[in-house]
Coordinates of C-alpha atoms in Angstrom, one line a residue:
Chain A
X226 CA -83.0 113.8 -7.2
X227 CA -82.9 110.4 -9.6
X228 CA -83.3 111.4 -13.0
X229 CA -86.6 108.7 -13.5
X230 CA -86.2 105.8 -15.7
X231 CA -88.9 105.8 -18.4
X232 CA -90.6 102.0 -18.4
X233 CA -94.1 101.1 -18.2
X234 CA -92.7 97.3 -18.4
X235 CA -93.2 95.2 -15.2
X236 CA -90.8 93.3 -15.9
X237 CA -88.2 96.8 -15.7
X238 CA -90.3 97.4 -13.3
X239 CA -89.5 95.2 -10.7
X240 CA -85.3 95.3 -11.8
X241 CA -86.1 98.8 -10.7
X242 CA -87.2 98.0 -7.4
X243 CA -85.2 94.9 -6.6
X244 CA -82.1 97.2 -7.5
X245 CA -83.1 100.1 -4.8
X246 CA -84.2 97.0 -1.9
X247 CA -80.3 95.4 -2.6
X248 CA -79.0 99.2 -1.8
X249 CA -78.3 98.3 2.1
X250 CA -76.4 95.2 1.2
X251 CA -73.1 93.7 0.7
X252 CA -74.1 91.7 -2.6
X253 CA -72.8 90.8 -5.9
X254 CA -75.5 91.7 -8.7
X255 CA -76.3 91.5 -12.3
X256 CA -78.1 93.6 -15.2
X257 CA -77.6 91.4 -18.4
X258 CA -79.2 91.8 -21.6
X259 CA -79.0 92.7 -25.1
X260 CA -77.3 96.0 -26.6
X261 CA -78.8 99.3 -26.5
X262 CA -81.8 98.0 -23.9
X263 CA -80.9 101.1 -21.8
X264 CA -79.0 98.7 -18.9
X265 CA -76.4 101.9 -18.0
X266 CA -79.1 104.3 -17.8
X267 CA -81.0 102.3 -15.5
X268 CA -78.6 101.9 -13.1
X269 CA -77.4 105.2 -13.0
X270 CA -80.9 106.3 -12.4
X271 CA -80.8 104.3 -9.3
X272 CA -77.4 104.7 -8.4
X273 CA -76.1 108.5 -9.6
X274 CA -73.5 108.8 -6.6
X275 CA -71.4 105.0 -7.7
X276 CA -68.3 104.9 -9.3
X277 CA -68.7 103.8 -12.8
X278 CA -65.7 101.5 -14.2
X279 CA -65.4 100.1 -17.1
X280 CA -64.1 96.2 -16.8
X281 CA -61.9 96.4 -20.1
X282 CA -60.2 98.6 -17.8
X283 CA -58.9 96.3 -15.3
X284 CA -55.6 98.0 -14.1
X285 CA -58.0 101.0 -13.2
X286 CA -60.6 99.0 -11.7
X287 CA -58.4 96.9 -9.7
X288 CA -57.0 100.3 -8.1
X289 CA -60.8 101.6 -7.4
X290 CA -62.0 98.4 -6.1
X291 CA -59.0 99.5 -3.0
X292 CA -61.2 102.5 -2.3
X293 CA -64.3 101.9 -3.2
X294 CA -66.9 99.7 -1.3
X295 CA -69.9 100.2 -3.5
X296 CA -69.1 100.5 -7.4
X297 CA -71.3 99.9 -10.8
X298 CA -69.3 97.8 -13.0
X299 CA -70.0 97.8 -16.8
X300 CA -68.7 95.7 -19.9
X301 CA -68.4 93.0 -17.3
X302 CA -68.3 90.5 -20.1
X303 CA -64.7 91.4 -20.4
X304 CA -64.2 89.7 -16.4
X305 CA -63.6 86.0 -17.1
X306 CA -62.6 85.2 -13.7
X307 CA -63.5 87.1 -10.3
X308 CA -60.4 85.8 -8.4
X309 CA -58.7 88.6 -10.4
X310 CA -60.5 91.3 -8.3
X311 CA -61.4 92.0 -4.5
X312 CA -65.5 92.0 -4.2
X313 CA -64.9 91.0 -0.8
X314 CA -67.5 93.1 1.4
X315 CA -68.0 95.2 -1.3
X316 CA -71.3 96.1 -3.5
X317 CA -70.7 95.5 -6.6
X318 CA -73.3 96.2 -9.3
X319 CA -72.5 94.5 -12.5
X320 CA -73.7 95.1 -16.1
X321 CA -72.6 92.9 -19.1
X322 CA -74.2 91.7 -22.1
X323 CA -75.3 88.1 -23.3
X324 CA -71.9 86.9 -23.8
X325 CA -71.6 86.8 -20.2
X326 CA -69.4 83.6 -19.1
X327 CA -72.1 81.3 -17.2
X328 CA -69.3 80.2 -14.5
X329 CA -69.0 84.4 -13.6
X330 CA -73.4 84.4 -13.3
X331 CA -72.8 81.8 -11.2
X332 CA -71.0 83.8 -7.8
X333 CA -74.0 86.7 -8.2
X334 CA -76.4 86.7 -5.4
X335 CA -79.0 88.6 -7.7
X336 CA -79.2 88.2 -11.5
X337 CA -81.4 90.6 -13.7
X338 CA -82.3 90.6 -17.1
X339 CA -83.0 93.6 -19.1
X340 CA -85.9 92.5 -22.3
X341 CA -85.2 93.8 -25.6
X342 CA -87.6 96.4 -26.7
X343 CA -89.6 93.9 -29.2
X344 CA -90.6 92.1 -25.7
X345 CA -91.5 95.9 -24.0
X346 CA -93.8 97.1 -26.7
X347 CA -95.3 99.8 -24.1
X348 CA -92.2 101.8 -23.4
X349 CA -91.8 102.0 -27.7
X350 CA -94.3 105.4 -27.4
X351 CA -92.7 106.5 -24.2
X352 CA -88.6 106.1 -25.5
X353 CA -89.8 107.3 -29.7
X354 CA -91.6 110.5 -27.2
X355 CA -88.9 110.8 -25.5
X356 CA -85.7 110.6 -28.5
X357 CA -88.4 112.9 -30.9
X358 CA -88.1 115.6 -28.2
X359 CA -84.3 115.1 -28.0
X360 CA -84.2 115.4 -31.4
X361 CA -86.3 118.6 -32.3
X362 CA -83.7 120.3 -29.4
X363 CA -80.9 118.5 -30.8
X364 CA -81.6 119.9 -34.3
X365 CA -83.4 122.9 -33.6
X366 CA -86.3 122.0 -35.4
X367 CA -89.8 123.5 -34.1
X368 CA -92.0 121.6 -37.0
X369 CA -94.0 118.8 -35.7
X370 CA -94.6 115.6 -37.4
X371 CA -96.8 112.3 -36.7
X372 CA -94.5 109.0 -35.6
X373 CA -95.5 105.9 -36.8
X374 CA -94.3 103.7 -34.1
X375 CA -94.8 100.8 -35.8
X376 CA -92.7 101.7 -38.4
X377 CA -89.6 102.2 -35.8
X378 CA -87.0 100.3 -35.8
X379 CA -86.0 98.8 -32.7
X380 CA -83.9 96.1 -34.0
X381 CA -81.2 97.2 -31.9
X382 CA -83.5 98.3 -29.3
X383 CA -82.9 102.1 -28.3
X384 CA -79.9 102.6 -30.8
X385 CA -81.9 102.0 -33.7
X386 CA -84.6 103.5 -32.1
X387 CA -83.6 107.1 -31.7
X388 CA -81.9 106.9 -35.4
X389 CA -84.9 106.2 -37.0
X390 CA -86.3 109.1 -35.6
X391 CA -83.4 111.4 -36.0
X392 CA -84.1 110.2 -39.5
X393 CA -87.8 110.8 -39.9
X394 CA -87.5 114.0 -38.3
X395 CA -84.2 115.5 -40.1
X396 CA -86.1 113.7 -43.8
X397 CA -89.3 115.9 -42.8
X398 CA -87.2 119.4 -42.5
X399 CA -85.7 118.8 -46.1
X400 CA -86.3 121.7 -48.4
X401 CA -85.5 120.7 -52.1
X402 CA -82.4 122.7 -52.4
X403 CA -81.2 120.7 -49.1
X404 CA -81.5 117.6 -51.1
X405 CA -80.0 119.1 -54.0
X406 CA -77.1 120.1 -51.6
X407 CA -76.9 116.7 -50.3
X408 CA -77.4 115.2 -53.7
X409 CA -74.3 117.2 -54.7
X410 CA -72.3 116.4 -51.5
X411 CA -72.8 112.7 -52.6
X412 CA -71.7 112.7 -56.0
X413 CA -68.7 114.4 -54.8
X414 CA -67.6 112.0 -53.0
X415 CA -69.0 108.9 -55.1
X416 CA -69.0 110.5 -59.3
X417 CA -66.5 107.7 -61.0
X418 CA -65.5 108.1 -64.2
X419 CA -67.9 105.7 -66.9
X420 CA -71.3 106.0 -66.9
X421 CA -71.6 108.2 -64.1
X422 CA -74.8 109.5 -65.2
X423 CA -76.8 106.0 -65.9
X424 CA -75.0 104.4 -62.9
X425 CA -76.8 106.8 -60.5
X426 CA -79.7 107.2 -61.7
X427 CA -81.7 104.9 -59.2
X428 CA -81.6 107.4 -56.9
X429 CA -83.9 109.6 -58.2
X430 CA -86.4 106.8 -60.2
X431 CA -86.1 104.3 -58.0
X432 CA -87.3 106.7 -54.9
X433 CA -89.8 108.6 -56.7
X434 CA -91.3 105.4 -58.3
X435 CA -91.7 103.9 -54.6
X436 CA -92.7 106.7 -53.2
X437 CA -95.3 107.2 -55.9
X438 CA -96.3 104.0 -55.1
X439 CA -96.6 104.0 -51.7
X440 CA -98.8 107.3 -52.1
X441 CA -101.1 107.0 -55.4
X442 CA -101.0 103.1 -55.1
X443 CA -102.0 102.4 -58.6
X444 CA -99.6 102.1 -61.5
X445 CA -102.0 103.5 -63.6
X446 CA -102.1 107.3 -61.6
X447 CA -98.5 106.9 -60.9
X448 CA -97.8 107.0 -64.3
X449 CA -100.2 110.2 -64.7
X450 CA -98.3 111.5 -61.9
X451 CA -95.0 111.2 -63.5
X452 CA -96.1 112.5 -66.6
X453 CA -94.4 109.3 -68.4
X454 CA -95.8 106.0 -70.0
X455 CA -97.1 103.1 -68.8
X456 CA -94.8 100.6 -70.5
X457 CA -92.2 102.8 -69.2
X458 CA -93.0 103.1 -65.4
X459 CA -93.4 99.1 -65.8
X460 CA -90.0 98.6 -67.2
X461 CA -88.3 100.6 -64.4
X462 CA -90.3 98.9 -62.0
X463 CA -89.1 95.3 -63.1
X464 CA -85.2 97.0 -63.3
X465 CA -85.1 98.1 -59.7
X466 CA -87.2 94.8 -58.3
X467 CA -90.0 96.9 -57.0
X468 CA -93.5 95.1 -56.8
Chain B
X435 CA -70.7 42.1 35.1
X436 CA -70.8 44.5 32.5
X437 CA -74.2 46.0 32.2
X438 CA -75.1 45.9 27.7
X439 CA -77.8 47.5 28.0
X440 CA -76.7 50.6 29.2
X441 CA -73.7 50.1 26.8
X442 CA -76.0 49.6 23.8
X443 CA -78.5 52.5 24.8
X444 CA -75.9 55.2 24.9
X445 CA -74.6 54.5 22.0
X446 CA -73.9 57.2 19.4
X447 CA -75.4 55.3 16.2
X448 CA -78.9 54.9 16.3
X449 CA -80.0 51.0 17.1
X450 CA -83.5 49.9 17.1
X451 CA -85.6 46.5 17.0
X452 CA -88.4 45.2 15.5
X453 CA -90.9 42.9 15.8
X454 CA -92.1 40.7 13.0
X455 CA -95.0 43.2 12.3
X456 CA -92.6 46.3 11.9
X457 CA -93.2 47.8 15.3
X458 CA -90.7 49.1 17.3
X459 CA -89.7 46.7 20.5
X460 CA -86.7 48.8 22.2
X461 CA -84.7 51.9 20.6
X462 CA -81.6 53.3 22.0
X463 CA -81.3 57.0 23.1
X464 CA -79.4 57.8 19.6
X465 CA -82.5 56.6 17.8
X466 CA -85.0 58.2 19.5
X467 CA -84.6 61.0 17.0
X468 CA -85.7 58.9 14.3
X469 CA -88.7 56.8 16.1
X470 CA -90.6 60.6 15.9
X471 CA -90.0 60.8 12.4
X472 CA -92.4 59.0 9.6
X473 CA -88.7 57.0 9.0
X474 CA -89.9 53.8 11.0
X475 CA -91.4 51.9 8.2
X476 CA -88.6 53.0 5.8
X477 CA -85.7 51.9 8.4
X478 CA -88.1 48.5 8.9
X479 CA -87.9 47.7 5.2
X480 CA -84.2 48.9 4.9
X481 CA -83.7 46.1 7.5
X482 CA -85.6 43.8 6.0
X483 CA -83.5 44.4 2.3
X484 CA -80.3 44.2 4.0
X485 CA -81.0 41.0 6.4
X486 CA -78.3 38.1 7.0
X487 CA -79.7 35.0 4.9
X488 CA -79.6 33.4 8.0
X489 CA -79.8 34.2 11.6
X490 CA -76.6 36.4 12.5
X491 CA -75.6 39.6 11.8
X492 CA -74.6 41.4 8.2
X493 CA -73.0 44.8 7.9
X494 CA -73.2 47.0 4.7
X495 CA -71.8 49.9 3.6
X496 CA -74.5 52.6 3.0
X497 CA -75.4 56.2 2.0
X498 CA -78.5 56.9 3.8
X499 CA -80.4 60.1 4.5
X500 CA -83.2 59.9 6.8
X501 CA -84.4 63.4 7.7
X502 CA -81.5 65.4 9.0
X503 CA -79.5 62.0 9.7
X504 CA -76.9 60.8 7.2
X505 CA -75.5 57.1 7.8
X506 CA -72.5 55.2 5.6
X507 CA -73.0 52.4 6.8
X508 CA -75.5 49.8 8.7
X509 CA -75.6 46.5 10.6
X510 CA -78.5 44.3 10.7
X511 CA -78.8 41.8 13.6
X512 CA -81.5 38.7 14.2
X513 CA -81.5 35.6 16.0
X514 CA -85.3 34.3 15.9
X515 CA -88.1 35.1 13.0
X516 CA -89.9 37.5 15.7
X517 CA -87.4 40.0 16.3
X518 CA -85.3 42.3 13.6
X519 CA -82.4 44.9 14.9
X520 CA -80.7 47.4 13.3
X521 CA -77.5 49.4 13.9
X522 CA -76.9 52.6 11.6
X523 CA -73.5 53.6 11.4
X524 CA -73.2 57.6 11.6
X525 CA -71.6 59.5 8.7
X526 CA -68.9 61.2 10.4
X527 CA -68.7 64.9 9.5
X528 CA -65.7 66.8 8.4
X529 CA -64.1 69.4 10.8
X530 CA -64.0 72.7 9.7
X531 CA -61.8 75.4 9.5
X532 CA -63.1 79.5 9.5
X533 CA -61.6 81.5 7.3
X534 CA -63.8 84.8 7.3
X535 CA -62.8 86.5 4.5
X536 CA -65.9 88.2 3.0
X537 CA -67.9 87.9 6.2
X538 CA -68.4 91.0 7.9
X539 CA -70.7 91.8 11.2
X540 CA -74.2 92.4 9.7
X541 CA -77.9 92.2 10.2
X542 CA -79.6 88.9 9.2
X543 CA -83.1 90.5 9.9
X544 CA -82.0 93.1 6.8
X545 CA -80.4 90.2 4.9
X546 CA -83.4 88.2 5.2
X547 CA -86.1 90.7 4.3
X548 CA -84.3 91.4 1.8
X549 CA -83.9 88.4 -0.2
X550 CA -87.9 87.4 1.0
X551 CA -88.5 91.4 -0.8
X552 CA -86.2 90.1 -4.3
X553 CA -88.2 86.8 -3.8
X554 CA -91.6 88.2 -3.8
X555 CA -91.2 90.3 -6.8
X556 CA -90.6 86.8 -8.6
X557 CA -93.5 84.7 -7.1
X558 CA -96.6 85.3 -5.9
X559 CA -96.6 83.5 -3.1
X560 CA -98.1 84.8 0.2
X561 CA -94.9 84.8 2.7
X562 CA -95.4 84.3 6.6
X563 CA -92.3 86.3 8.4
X564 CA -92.1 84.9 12.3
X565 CA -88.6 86.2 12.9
X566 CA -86.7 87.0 16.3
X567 CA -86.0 90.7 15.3
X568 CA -83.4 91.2 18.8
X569 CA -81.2 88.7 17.1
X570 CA -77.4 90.2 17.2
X571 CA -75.3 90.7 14.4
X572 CA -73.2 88.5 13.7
X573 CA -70.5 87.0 10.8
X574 CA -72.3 86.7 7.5
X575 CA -70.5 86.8 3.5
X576 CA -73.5 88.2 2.6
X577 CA -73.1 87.9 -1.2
X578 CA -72.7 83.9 -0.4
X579 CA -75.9 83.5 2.4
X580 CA -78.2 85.7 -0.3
X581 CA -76.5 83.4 -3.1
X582 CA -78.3 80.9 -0.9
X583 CA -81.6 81.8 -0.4
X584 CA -82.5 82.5 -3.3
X585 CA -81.9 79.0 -4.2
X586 CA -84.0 77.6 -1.6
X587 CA -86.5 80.2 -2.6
X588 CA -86.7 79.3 -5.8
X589 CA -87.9 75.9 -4.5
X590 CA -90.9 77.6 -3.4
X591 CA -91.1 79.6 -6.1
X592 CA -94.7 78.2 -7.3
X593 CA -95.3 77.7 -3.9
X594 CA -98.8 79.6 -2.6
X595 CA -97.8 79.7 1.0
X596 CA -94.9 80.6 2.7
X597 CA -94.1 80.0 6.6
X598 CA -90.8 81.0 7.0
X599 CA -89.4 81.6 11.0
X600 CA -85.7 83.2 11.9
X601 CA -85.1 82.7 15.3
X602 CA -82.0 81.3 18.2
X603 CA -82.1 77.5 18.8
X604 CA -82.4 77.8 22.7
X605 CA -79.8 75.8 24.9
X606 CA -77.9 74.6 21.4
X607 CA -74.4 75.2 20.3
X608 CA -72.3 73.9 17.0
X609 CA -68.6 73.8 17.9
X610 CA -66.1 74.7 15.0
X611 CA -62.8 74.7 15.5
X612 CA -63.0 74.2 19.6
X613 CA -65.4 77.3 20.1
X614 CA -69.2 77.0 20.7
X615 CA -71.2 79.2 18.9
X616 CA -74.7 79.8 19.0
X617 CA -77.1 78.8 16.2
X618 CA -79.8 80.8 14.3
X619 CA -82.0 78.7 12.1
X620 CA -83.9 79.8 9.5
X621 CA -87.2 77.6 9.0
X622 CA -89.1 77.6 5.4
X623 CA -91.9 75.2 5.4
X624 CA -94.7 74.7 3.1
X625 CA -96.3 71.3 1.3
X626 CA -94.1 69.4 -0.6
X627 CA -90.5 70.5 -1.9
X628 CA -88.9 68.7 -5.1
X629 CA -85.1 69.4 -5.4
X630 CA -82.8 68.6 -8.3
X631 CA -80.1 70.7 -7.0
X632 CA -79.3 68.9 -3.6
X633 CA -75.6 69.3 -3.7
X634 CA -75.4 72.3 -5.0
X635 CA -77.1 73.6 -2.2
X636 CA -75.3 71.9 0.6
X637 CA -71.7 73.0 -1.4
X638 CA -73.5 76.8 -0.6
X639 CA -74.5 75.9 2.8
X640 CA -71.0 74.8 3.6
X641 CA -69.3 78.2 2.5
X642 CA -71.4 79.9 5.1
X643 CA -70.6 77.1 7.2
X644 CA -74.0 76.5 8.0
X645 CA -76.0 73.2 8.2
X646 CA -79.1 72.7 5.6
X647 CA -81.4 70.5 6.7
X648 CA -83.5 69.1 3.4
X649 CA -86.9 67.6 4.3
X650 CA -90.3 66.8 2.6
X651 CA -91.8 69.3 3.4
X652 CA -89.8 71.7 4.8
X653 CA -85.8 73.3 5.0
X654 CA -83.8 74.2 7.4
X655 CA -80.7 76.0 7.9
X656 CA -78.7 76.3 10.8
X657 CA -76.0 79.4 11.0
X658 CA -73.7 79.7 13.8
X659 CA -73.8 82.8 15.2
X660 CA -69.7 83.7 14.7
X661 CA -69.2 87.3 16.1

């Protein structure tokens, strides 16, 4: 059975479909797009039985291309010209990124391209779903917590996607002696020798002052909060840059 | 006493004359293809451009298209003001040579739904499949033909209506390299087709050493059935 690809994109969509109606044939095709977009997984979902090659690998791909009549080739970016390989009667399944050489797009029957996430805000939910369930497994953590998906960042699409929530999730299981440990861990490796003390002192008032800021909103309470003066909580403020 | 006529009416190139309104007075049997075309007026003002100054004859070298008909060169003929002839020279084609290396024995029916299938996902055209499903496989690169159609699709891409037909051209052969082949030709009609990318597409047509046939309003390609 084909482990599903999760999209609710019609554009992925119908790459899905056009993929599994070019199954019968003897055809060149394409998956480009940018990093991360999930190209790989897409194919694979469609195709689990191909041979996988890597083109940076061209001694070893040469040698399956001799047995193999239907293959999924990735990193084809690395192929500048085809002449170098036999595709003859073969059904070849490319995947490459951007940098693609135009001349190379050229000889493919079919040519796909994969959005970015920021154009396939509806499968944001479904993938940050998806990695946050990965993640509780992955790090054994049973607590639940609410994801802002807006606040995700899926500036390199899936990548940065499941690290921000690794993140959020791993930040929401901290305990304050796992911060101290970590705390301690860093100055281990970073402690120089002058003004140690002052020189890292943004990490605790910078993050408590944003943080406070974020939560209590006013300068006024923040400064209740903290237990510290006004003037004080100003002059920090206009030391670390923070609005 | 040599009989012209019969001469002039058998003659390979298309030769037709005019009277002074434009009509046709006599064609020869090479011509008749083009008298059932909409190309009358435009090969009556072509003769017109390209007239003698005087009464006589004047041949000029040419690169005409009309309809599936390519000409390099023509010959424009008159001897009173009432009549107007014309001779068009045909373009002679280059023989070619089959290599077959990336064709392999398949289906065109598959290839074809196929491609219409990738094509519809694209466009929202609705597509009109008459297509001769008892047709035998036969030598197609398949990469190459798909390569192909989706070009011409991609004319049609905005297109609302699609007639497209697959089927044998009864009692007609294409010879290549002294053997006759059969031909399947694939018909895509709809209204009117604007193309940019001419050359390209008969540079694609050639390396599946088929014939494409770029009208107004419709395309054709001829494949020879190569087993």
């Amino acid at each position: 059975m084909n482990k599903e690809f999760l999209t609710q994109n019609e554009t992925v969509k119908k790459i899905i479909n056009s993929l599994y109606t070019l199954a019968p044939l003897n055809i060149l095709a394409i998956l480009t797009g940018p990093h991360y977009t999930g190209k790989k997984t897409l194919v694979k979902s469609i195709f689990p039985n191909y041979l996988f090659l890597d083109a940076k690998d061209k001694k070893t791909l040469k040698e399956a291309l001799k047995k193999n009549e239907k293959v999924v080739i990735y990193n084809f970016e690395a192929i500048h010209s085809l002449d170098e390989f036999d595709f003859l009667n073969k059904q070849v399944i490319a995947i490459a990124d951007e940098s693609i050489d135009t001349k190379i797009l050229k000889e493919f029957a079919f040519k796909f391209f994969m959005p970015p996430l920021s154009e396939r805000k509806e499968d944001i939910k479904l993938l940050a779903d998806f990695f946050y369930k990965k993640a509780q497994k992955d790090l054994d953590i049973e607590k639940n917590i609410e994801l802002d998906y807006a606040s995700l960042d899926i500036s390199r699409n899936n990548h940065s996607l499941k690290a921000s929530i690794y993140k959020k999730l791993f930040y929401n299981t901290l305990s304050k002696d796992d911060i101290k440990d970590i705390l301690e861990y860093y100055f281990e490796q970073n402690l120089n020798e002058n003004n140690g003390y002052y020189d890292n002192l943004d990490i605790f008032d910078e993050s408590i002052i944003k943080a406070g800021l974020k939560k209590f909103k006013s300068q006024l309470k923040l400064s209740k909060v903290l237990g510290i003066n006004r003037n004080t909580l100003r002059k920090k403020m206009q030391e670390y840059n923070i609005d | 006493m040599i009989d012209f006529e019969f001469v002039v009416f058998n003659d390979h190139n298309p030769f037709l004359v005019f009277d002074s309104s434009g009509a046709i007075t006599y064609s020869n049997k090479s011509a008749e293809y083009l008298t059932t075309t909409d190309a009358i007026e435009k090969l009556y003002l072509l003769a017109l451009q390209f007239a003698p100054k005087s009464y006589g004859t004047k041949y000029s070298l040419v690169d005409i298209q009309i309809d599936i008909f390519h000409f390099f060169a023509i010959n424009v003929l008159y001897q009173d003001d009432e009549h107007i002839a014309i001779m068009l020279y045909n373009k002679p084609q280059k023989p070619q040579k089959i290599t077959l290396n990336g064709f392999s024995k398949s289906d065109i029916n598959l290839l074809l739904k196929t491609n219409i299938e990738i094509f519809k996902m694209q466009s929202d055209a609705t597509i009109k499949l008459f297509s001769d499903f008892d047709l035998p496989p036969f030598q197609i690169h398949q990469n190459n033909l798909s390569l192909l159609l989706q070009k011409i699709f991609e004319l049609f891409k905005n297109t609302k209506e699609l007639n497209i037909s697959l089927q044998l051209k009864i009692g007609q052969k294409v010879i290549i390299e002294n053997k006759r082949y059969s031909i399947v030709s694939l018909l895509i009609k709809n209204g009117a087709i604007s193309i940019n990318n001419e050359a390209e597409l008969l540079e694609l047509a050639q390396k599946n050493y088929a014939k494409l046939y770029i009208n107004k309003d419709f395309i054709e390609l001829d494949l020879p059935m190569i087993q």
